[in-house]
Every structure is written in structure tokens, then in C-alpha cells.
Amino acid sequence: SGISKTEYRIDAGEWVPYNPFRAENEGSHTISIRSTDNLGNIESEKILSIVTDNTPPVTESTSGEPKYLSSDGKLYITGSTGLSLSAIDTLSGVAKTEYRLDGGAWKPYAPFTIPADGTHLVEYRSMDNIGNTELVRTLSVIVDNAPPTTSISLGDPKHSGPALFVRGNTPFTLSAT
């Protein structure tokens, strides 16, 4: 007899005449569909369970030891300090995490180090299993592999001979750079 109407409903809502639709609200949903023929025969409803995921993952960076966070917020590390990324996506799950160093090519994430001295920019992002991609996040680090240099100077009184002689009140001054 032909099809009279096709309908759908989202969750326990009212039946709606079919037009292309979306389940835009994030979370779990039940999509029910059915058709009716021209004689009034109604098909048994078919149910599709879905989860709408509109939110990208969130990725956090952590740095191993040694590290130093200065009072002005600069992060200092050495070339052997490990850097790690951890991504969370509570709906479809994390598909991939990637990073790049100093504007280079994006690389699949694995724990890494930055051996070269100087200031470096680490950019990173994650994508979930449905294609939501996080906005690029950044971490600026300063790699310092050089140990400090310390010098000592002696005040007076002092005397150089077979040994360096000082009095108990001779001042010692240390200077480190």
C-alpha cells in the first residue's frame, strides 16, 4: 500500500515526522524510528542507542626531575628531564595525542626530552575517537645543561707561602654564576 509516514523520536520525546535531524545535546540518547503504511499498519519501532560527544579531550603536560619553576613562572629543565603528556576524554575516548617542538612537524606522542640548551616551545593537542580536536596548548621551557661556575675571593689578612695563610677573621666571598 506504500508508506504513509516515517517518524522518529529522541529519548522519550514525542514522535516527530521524519526530516534529517541531529542529536546535538551531549550525552547518551535513544533514537527510535518507525514507519506507517497507507493502511495504517505501524512497524515495530527500531531503537538505536548513541552517545553524542561534542567535547574535545583535555591534555595536561608534566615535567620530570630535575626542574625549577622560577618566581616569574619560567620552567627550567635539563636535557635529561622527561616531559609527559596525559589526555582525558570521558565520552568517546582519546584517539591520539601529538606534539611538536619549536614549530616543527607534529609527532605522535611518546615521553620525550629536549637535549639542546635554550628556550623551547612545546605545542601539543589531542583528538578523540569521534574527531573532536583540542585547541593547541603550549608549554615554554628553558633547557639549562650547564652547571654553575663558582669563584672564591679572600679578604685580608692573608699570606701566600708554601700554603695560603689566613686569620680567623679573614672574610671569604663566594660568587656563583
Coordinates of C-alpha atoms in Angstrom, one line a residue:
S1 CA 0.0 0.0 0.0
G2 CA 3.0 2.3 0.2
I3 CA 4.5 4.4 3.0
S4 CA 2.2 7.0 4.7
K5 CA 4.7 8.4 7.1
T6 CA 8.1 7.8 8.8
E7 CA 8.7 9.2 12.3
Y8 CA 11.4 9.4 14.9
R9 CA 11.9 10.4 18.4
I10 CA 14.8 11.2 20.6
D11 CA 14.9 9.6 24.0
A12 CA 11.3 9.5 25.4
G13 CA 10.2 12.6 23.4
E14 CA 7.2 12.9 21.1
W15 CA 7.1 11.2 17.7
V16 CA 8.1 13.7 15.0
P17 CA 7.6 13.4 11.2
Y18 CA 11.0 12.5 9.7
N19 CA 13.2 15.2 8.3
P20 CA 17.0 14.9 8.5
F21 CA 17.9 15.6 12.2
R22 CA 20.7 15.7 14.7
A23 CA 21.1 14.6 18.3
E24 CA 23.0 17.7 19.3
N25 CA 22.9 17.5 23.1
E26 CA 25.9 15.8 24.5
G27 CA 25.4 12.5 26.3
S28 CA 23.6 9.2 25.9
H29 CA 20.4 9.1 23.7
T30 CA 18.0 6.6 22.4
I31 CA 16.8 7.2 18.8
S32 CA 13.5 5.4 17.9
I33 CA 12.3 5.1 14.3
R34 CA 9.1 3.6 12.7
S35 CA 7.0 3.9 9.6
T36 CA 3.3 3.5 8.9
D37 CA 1.9 2.3 5.6
N38 CA -1.2 3.7 3.8
L39 CA -3.4 1.1 5.5
G40 CA -2.4 2.2 9.0
N41 CA 0.0 -0.7 9.7
I42 CA 2.7 0.6 12.1
E43 CA 6.1 -1.1 12.1
S44 CA 7.6 -2.2 15.4
E45 CA 9.9 0.6 16.5
K46 CA 13.6 0.2 15.9
I47 CA 15.9 1.6 18.5
L48 CA 19.4 2.9 18.1
S49 CA 21.5 3.8 21.2
I50 CA 24.0 6.6 20.7
V51 CA 26.3 8.9 22.6
T52 CA 26.7 12.4 21.4
D53 CA 30.3 13.7 22.0
N54 CA 30.9 17.4 21.2
T55 CA 33.8 18.0 23.6
P56 CA 37.4 17.6 22.7
P57 CA 39.9 15.8 25.0
V58 CA 41.9 17.8 27.6
T59 CA 45.7 17.3 27.6
E60 CA 48.0 18.2 30.5
S61 CA 51.7 18.4 30.5
T62 CA 54.1 17.3 33.3
S63 CA 57.8 17.5 33.6
G64 CA 60.0 15.1 35.5
E65 CA 63.1 16.0 37.5
P66 CA 65.2 18.0 37.7
K67 CA 63.1 21.0 37.2
Y68 CA 62.9 24.5 38.6
L69 CA 59.9 26.9 38.4
S70 CA 61.1 30.5 38.9
S71 CA 59.1 33.1 40.8
D72 CA 58.2 34.7 37.4
G73 CA 56.7 31.4 36.2
K74 CA 59.5 30.2 33.9
L75 CA 60.1 26.4 33.8
Y76 CA 63.8 25.4 33.8
I77 CA 64.8 21.8 33.0
T78 CA 67.8 19.9 31.9
G79 CA 68.3 17.9 28.7
S80 CA 67.6 14.7 30.7
T81 CA 64.3 15.9 32.2
G82 CA 61.4 13.9 30.8
L83 CA 58.3 15.6 29.5
S84 CA 55.0 13.8 29.5
L85 CA 51.5 14.4 28.2
S86 CA 48.3 13.0 29.6
A87 CA 44.9 13.3 27.8
I88 CA 41.4 12.6 29.1
D89 CA 38.2 12.3 27.1
T90 CA 35.2 11.0 29.1
L91 CA 33.0 10.1 26.2
S92 CA 34.4 8.6 23.0
G93 CA 38.0 8.3 24.4
V94 CA 41.3 9.6 23.2
A95 CA 42.4 8.5 19.7
K96 CA 45.7 10.3 19.6
T97 CA 48.0 12.8 21.3
E98 CA 50.7 14.7 19.4
Y99 CA 53.3 17.3 20.0
R100 CA 55.7 19.5 18.1
L101 CA 58.9 21.3 19.2
D102 CA 59.7 24.8 18.2
G103 CA 57.2 24.9 15.3
G104 CA 58.5 21.7 13.7
A105 CA 56.4 18.8 12.4
W106 CA 53.7 17.2 14.6
K107 CA 54.8 13.9 16.1
P108 CA 52.8 11.1 17.7
Y109 CA 53.2 11.5 21.5
A110 CA 55.7 9.4 23.4
P111 CA 57.6 10.7 26.5
F112 CA 60.4 12.9 25.3
T113 CA 63.3 15.1 26.4
I114 CA 64.7 18.3 24.9
P115 CA 68.5 18.0 24.8
A116 CA 69.5 21.4 23.4
D117 CA 70.1 24.4 25.7
G118 CA 67.9 27.4 25.3
T119 CA 64.2 28.4 25.3
H120 CA 61.9 26.0 23.6
L121 CA 58.2 26.0 22.8
V122 CA 56.3 22.7 23.1
E123 CA 52.9 22.6 21.4
Y124 CA 50.5 19.7 22.0
R125 CA 47.0 18.6 21.3
S126 CA 44.7 15.5 21.4
M127 CA 41.9 14.2 19.2
D128 CA 39.1 11.9 20.4
N129 CA 37.7 8.9 18.6
I130 CA 34.9 11.0 17.0
G131 CA 37.2 13.6 15.6
N132 CA 36.9 16.4 18.2
T133 CA 40.3 18.1 18.3
E134 CA 41.6 20.1 21.2
L135 CA 42.9 23.6 20.7
V136 CA 46.7 23.6 20.6
R137 CA 48.2 24.0 24.1
T138 CA 51.7 25.3 24.8
L139 CA 54.5 24.9 27.3
S140 CA 57.6 27.1 27.3
V141 CA 60.7 25.5 28.8
I142 CA 64.2 26.7 29.2
V143 CA 66.8 23.9 29.0
D144 CA 69.9 24.5 31.0
N145 CA 72.6 21.8 30.9
A146 CA 75.5 23.9 32.1
P147 CA 76.5 23.7 35.8
P148 CA 77.1 27.0 37.6
T149 CA 80.6 28.4 38.0
T150 CA 81.7 29.4 41.5
S151 CA 84.7 31.6 42.4
I152 CA 86.1 32.5 45.7
S153 CA 88.0 35.6 46.8
L154 CA 89.7 36.2 50.1
G155 CA 89.8 39.4 52.0
D156 CA 92.7 40.5 54.3
P157 CA 94.7 39.5 56.2
K158 CA 96.2 36.7 54.0
H159 CA 99.6 35.4 53.1
S160 CA 100.8 33.1 50.3
G161 CA 103.7 30.9 51.0
P162 CA 104.1 27.2 51.0
A163 CA 100.4 27.4 51.8
L164 CA 97.7 30.0 51.8
F165 CA 97.5 31.5 55.3
V166 CA 94.6 33.4 56.7
R167 CA 93.4 34.6 60.1
G168 CA 90.2 33.5 61.7
N169 CA 88.6 36.9 60.8
T170 CA 89.7 36.8 57.2
P171 CA 86.5 37.1 55.1
F172 CA 85.7 34.7 52.3
T173 CA 83.5 35.7 49.4
L174 CA 81.9 33.3 47.0
S175 CA 80.3 34.3 43.8
A176 CA 78.3 31.9 41.6
T177 CA 77.0 32.5 38.1

